[in-house]
Coordinates of C-alpha atoms in Angstrom, one line a residue:
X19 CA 106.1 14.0 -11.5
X20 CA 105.7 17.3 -13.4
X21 CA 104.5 19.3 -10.3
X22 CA 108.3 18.2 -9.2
X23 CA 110.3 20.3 -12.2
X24 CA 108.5 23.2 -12.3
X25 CA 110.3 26.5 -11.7
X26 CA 109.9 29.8 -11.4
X27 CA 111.7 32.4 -13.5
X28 CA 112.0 36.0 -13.1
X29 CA 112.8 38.5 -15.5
X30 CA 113.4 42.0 -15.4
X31 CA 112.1 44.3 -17.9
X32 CA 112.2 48.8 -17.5
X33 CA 109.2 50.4 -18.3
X34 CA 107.5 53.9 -19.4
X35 CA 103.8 54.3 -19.2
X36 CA 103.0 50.6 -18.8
X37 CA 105.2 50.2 -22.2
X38 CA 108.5 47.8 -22.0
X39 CA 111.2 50.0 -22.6
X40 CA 114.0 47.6 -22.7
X41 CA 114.7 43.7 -21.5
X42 CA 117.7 41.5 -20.7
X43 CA 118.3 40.6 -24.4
X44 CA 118.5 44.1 -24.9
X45 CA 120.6 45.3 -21.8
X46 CA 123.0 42.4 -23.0
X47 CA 123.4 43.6 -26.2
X48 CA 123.7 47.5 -25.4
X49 CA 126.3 46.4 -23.0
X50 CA 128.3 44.8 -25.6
X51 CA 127.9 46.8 -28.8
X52 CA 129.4 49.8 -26.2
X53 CA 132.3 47.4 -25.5
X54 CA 132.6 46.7 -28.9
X55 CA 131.8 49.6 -31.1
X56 CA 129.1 47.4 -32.7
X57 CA 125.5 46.5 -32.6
X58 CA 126.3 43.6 -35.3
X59 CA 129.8 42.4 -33.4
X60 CA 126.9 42.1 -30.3
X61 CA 124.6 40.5 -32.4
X62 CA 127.3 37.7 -33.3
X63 CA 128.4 37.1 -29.6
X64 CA 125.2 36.7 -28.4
X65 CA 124.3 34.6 -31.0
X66 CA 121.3 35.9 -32.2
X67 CA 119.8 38.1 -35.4
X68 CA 120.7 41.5 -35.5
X69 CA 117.4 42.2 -37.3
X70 CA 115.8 41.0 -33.4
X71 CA 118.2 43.8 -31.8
X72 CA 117.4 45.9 -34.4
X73 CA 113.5 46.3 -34.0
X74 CA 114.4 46.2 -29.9
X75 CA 116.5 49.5 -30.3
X76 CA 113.9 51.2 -32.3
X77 CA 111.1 50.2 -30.2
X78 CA 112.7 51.8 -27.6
X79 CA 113.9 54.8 -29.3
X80 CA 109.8 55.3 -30.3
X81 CA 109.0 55.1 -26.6
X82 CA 111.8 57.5 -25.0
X83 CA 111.6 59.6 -27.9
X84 CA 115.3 59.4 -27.5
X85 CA 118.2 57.9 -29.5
X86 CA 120.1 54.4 -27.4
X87 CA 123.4 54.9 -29.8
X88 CA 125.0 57.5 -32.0
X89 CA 128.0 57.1 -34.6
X90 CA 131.5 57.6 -34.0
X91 CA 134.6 58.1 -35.5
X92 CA 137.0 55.1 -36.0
X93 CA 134.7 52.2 -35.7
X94 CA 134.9 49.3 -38.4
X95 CA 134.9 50.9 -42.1
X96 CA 134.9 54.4 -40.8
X97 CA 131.7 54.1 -39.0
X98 CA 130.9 52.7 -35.2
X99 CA 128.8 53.4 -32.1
X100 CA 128.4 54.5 -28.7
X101 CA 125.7 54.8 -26.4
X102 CA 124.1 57.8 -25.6
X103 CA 123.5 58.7 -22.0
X104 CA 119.9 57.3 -21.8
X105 CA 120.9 53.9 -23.3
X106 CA 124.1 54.4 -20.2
X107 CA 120.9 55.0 -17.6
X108 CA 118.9 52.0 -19.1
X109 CA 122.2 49.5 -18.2
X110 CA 122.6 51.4 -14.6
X111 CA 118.9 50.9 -13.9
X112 CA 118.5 47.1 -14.8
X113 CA 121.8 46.8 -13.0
X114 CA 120.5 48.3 -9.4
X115 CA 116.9 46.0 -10.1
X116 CA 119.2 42.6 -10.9
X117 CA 120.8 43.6 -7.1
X118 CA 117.8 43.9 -5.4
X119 CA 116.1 40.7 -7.2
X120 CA 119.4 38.2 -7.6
X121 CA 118.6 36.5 -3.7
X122 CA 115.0 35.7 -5.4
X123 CA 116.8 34.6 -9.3
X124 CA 117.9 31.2 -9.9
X125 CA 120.8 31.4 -12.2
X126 CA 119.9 29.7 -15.5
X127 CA 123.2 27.8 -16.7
X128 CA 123.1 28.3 -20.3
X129 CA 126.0 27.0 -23.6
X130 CA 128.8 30.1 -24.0
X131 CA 128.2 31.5 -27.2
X132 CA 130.8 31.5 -30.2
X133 CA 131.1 35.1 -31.9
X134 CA 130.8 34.2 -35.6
X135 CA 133.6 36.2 -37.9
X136 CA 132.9 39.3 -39.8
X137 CA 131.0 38.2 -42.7
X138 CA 132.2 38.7 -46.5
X139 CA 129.3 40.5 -47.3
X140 CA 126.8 42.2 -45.0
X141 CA 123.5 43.2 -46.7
X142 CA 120.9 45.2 -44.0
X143 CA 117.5 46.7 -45.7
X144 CA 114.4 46.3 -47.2
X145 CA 113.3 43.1 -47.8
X146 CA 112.7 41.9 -51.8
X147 CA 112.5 39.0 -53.1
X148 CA 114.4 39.5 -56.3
X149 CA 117.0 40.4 -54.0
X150 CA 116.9 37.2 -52.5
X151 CA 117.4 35.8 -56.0
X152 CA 120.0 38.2 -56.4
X153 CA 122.4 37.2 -53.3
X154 CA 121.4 33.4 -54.3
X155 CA 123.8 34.1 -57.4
X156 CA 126.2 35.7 -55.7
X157 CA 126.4 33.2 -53.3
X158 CA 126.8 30.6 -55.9
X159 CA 129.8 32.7 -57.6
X160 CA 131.6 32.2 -54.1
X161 CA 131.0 34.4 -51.9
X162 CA 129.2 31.8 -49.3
X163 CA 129.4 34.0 -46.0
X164 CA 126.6 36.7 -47.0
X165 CA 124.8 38.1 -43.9
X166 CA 121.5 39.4 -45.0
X167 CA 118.7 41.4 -42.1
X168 CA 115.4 42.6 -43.2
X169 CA 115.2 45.8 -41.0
X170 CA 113.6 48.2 -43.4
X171 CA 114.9 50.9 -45.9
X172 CA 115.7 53.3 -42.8
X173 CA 116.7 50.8 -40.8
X174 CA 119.8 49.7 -43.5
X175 CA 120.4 53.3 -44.3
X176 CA 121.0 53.7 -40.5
X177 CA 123.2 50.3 -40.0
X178 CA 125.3 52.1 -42.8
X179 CA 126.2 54.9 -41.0
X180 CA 126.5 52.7 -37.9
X181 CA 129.0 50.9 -39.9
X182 CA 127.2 47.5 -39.5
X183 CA 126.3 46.9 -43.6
X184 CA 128.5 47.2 -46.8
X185 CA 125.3 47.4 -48.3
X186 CA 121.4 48.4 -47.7
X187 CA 118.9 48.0 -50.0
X188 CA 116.3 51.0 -50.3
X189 CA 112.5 52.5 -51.6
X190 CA 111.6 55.5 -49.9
X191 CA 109.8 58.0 -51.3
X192 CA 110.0 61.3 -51.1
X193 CA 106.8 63.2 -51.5
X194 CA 107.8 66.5 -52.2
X195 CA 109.7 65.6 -54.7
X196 CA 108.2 62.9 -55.9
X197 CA 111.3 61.0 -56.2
X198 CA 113.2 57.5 -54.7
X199 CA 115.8 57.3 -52.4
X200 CA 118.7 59.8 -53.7
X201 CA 117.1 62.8 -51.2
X202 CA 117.3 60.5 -48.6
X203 CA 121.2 60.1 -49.4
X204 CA 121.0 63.8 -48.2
X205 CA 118.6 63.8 -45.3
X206 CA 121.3 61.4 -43.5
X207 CA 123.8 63.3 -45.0
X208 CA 125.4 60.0 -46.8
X209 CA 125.7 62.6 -50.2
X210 CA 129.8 62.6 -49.8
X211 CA 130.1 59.1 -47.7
X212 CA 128.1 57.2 -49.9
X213 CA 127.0 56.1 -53.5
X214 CA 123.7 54.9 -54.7
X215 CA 123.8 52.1 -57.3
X216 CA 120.5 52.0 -59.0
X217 CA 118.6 48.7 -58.9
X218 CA 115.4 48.4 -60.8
X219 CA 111.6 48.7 -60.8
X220 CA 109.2 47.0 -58.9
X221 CA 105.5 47.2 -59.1
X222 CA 103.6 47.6 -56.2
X223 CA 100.2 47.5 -55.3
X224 CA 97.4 46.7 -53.0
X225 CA 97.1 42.3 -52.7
X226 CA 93.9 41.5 -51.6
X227 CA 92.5 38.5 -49.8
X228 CA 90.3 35.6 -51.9
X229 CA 87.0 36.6 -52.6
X230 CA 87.2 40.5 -51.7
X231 CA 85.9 41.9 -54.7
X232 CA 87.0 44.9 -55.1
X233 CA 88.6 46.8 -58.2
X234 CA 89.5 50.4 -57.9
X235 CA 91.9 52.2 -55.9
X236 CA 88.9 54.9 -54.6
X237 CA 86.6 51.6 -53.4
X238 CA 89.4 50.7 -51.1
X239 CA 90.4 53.9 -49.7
X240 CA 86.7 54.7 -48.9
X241 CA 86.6 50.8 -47.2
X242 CA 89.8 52.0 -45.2
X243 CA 88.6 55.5 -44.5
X244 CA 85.6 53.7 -43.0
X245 CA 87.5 51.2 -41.2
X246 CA 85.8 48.2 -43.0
X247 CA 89.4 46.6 -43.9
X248 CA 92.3 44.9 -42.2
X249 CA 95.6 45.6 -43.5
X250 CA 98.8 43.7 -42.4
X251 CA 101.2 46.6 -42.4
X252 CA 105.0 46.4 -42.6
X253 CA 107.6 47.2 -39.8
X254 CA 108.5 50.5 -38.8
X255 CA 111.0 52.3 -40.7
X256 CA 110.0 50.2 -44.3
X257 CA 110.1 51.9 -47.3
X258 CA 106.2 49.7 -48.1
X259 CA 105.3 51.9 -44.6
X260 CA 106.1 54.8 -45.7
X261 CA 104.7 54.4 -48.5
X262 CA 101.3 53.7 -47.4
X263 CA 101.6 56.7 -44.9
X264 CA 102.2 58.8 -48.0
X265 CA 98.9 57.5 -49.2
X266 CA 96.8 58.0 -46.4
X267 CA 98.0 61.3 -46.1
X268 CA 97.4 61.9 -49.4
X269 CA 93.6 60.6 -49.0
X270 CA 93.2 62.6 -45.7
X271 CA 93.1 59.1 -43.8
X272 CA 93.9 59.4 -39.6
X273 CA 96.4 56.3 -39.4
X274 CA 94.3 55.6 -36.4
X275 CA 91.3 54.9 -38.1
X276 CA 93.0 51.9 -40.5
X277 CA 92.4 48.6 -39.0
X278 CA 95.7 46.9 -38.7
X279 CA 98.1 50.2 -39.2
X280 CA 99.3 48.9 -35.8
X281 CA 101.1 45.9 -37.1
X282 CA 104.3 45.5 -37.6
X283 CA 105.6 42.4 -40.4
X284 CA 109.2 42.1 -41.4
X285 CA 108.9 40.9 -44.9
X286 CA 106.5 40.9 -47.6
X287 CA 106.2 37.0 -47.5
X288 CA 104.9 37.6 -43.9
X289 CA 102.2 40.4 -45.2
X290 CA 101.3 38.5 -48.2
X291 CA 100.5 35.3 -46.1
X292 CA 98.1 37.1 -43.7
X293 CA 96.6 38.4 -46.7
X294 CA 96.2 34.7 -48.4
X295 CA 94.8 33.5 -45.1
X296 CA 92.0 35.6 -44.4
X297 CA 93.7 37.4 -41.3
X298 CA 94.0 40.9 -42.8
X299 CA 92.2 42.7 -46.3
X300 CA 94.3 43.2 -47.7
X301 CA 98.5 44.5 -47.4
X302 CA 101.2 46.5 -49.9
X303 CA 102.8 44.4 -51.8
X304 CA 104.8 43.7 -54.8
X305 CA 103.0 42.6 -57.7
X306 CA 105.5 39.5 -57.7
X307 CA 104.3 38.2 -54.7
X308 CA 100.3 38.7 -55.4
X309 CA 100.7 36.9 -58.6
X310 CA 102.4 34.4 -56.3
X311 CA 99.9 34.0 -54.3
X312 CA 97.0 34.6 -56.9
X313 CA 95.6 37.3 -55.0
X314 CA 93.7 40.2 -56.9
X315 CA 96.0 43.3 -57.3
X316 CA 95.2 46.5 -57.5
X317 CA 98.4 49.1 -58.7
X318 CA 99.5 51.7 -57.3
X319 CA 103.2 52.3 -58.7
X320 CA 106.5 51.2 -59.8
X321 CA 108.7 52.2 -57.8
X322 CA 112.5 52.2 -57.2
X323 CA 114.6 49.9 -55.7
X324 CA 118.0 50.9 -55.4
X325 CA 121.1 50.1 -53.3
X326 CA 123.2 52.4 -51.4
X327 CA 127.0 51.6 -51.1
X328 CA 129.3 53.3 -48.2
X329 CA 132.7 54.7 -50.5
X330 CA 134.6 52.9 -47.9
X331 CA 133.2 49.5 -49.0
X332 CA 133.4 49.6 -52.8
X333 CA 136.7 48.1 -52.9
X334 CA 136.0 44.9 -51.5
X335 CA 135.5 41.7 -53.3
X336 CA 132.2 40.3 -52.3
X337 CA 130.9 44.4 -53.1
X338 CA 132.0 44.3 -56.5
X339 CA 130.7 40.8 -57.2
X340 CA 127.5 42.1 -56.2
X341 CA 127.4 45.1 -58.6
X342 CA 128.6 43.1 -61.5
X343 CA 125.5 40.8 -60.6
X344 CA 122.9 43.4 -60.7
X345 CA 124.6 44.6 -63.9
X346 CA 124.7 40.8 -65.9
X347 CA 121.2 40.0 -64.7
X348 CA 119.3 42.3 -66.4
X349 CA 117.6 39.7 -68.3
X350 CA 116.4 37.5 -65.3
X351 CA 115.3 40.8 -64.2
X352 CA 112.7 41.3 -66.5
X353 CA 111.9 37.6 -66.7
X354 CA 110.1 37.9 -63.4
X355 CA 106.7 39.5 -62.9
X356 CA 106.2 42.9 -61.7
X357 CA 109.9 43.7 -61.9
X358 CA 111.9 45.9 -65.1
X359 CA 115.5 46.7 -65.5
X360 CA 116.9 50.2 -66.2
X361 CA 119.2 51.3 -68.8
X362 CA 121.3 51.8 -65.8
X363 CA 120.8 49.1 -63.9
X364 CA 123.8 48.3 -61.5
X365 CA 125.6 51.6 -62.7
X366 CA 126.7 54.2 -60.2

C-alpha cells in the first residue's frame, strides 16, 4: 500500500527575518569550494550546475549584506577563494542544528558523485543567443568540453576574479558615462589582470505580449509607472537588469511600483516565453528573440556585447579558438536579426 512507503524527511535550512539564508546544497558546497579553493571544482563534485550555486551565494550575500567568499592568491590561473568568516559561521551553525536533529533524520543513501575534469573552456556570463551559436562553432572546430553558466554580466565578471571562467561574456552600462563594460574592467579593478575583446551589437528593446497594443516607449513607461504591466525581469546581477534599473531611474519609476521587478529569469529564452504566453507584459529583450517569437518590439538601444578575457588565460588553445571565431564570423554576425559586427570585432 502507499500509506506503507511514505516517509518523512527533514531538512535543515538557516534563516534571517523569515528569509532562507542558506540550505544543505549550499552548506555542501561552501564546505567544499573552502577545501578546494573553488566554487566550480565544488560544483563538479557535487554534481550539479554552478549557475544553481551561483544564484544560492548571491541570494545569500543580498540577505546578510555580507560577502560568503573572497579571492585569494594562488588558486587555479592566479585566481581562487576562501570563505569569509560569516560563510565559516553559516557551516558551524548547520553543523550544531544537524547534531541536535540527526536522532530524528533518516539517512538518505544516495549514488557517490564523480568530479568531472576541468573543462577546456569555461564560459560564465550573460546569456546570448548568438553566443550560443558562437560556442556551437567552436565546439564543432574541436574543442568539445566547453562549460557554459548563464549567471549574469556581474556574476561572470566575478567568477573571473574567482578564477572559475577563462571567459565571461558582458553588457553593463555605465550611466555616467554612457558607455559598455570597459569602466566596469576598472570598478573590479580587472584594468591590469584582464583584457576586453570586443564582441558586437545587439539591439534591444521592450517584447511585448500578443495583442498588447502599444507603440511608443512613453505609453509604456506611463503603463509601468502606473503599475498596469507585468514584466518578467532578468536575474540579479544581468547586464538586461541593470539596464532596466537605469531606465526606471531615468523615468523616476520606484522599482517597487513595477509589477514583476521581483522576478528573477536566467535567460532571455525564459523572459521571452513568459512574454509569448501571456504571463508577464511584456520583458527586455533582444530584438533577435522578439522577431523570434513575433512579438511587437519596441527599441530602446544597441548595445554592447563584449567578452572579457583574464591575461592568464589568453594562451590557451580553446581561448584562442574562440577569439579567432568571433573574428571569422563576422558575416554570420550580421546575417542574424538585431545583431551588427564591428570594425573590431574579436580584436583586443
Amino acid at each position: 500500500m502507499v500509506s506503507d512507503e511514505l516517509t518523512l524527511n527533514i531538512e535543515i535550512t538557516i534563516m534571517l527575518r523569515n528569509k532562507v539564508v542558506a540550505d544543505k546544497l549550499l552548506i555542501e558546497a561552501l564546505r567544499l569550494a573552502e577545501e578546494r579553493g573553488s566554487l566550480l571544482a565544488a560544483c563538479r563534485a557535487l554534481g550539479i550546475s554552478y549557475s544553481r550555486i551561483w544564484e544560492r551565494v548571491a541570494r545569500a550575500e543580498r540577505i546578510l549584506g555580507m560577502k560568503l567568499v573572497e579571492t585569494r592568491r594562488g588558486g587555479r590561473g592566479g585566481g581562487g577563494i576562501k570563505l569569509t568568516p560569516i560563510a565559516k559561521k553559516l557551516i558551524e551553525t548547520y553543523g550544531r542544528g544537524l547534531e541536535v536533529l540527526r536522532p530524528c533524520i533518516e539517512i538518505m543513501g544516495r549514488a557517490p558523485s564523480i568530479e568531472k575534469p576541468i573543462p577546456e573552456l569555461s564560459i560564465i556570463g550573460s546569456h546570448d543567443p548568438l553566443l550560443e551559436k558562437l560556442i556551437g562553432i567552436v565546439r564543432s572546430c574541436g574543442v568539445k568540453d566547453i562549460e557554459v553558466h548563464w549567471v549574469g554580466s556581474l556574476g561572470g565578471l566575478a567568477s573571473l576574479i574567482l578564477g572559475e571562467a577563462d571567459i565571461a561574456g558582458i553588457h553593463l552600462l555605465d550611466p555616467s558615462t554612457n558607455t559598455y563594460n570597459a569602466e566596469y574592467l576598472k570598478r573590479f579593478m580587472l584594468i591590469s589582470k584582464a583584457i576586453l575583446v570586443k564582441g558586437y551589437l545587439r539591439e534591444m528593446g521592450f517584447a511585448l505580449r500578443p495583442k498588447l497594443e502599444l507603440n511608443k516607449m512613453d505609453e509604456i513607461i506611463e503603463m509601468m509607472r502606473k503599475g498596469l504591466l507585468r514584466i518578467a525581469n532578468r536575474n540579479p546581477g544581468s547586464g538586461t537588469r541593470v539596464l532596466l534599473e537605469n531606465i526606471l531611474r531615468r523615468y523616476g519609476i520606484d522599482f517597487s511600483k513595477v509589477k514583476g521587478f521581483e522576478t528573477e529569469y536566467k535567460t532571455h529564452f525564459e523572459t521571452i516565453s513568459a512574454v509569448a504566453t501571456g504571463n508577464a507584459d511584456l520583458c527586455l529583450a533582444p530584438y533577435y528573440l522578439a522577431k523570434l517569437y513575433n512579438l511587437n518590439f519596441i527599441h530602446i538601444t544597441w548595445e554592447h556585447y563584449d567578452f572579457v578575457i583574464m591575461r592568464s588565460r589568453l594562451k590557451k588553445r580553446a581561448v584562442q579558438l574562440f577569439i579567432e571565431t568571433l573574428k571569422s564570423e563576422k558575416e554570420m554576425i550580421n546575417s542574424l536579426p538585431g545583431y551588427k559586427a564591428l570594425n573590431n570585432t574579436g580584436e583586443k
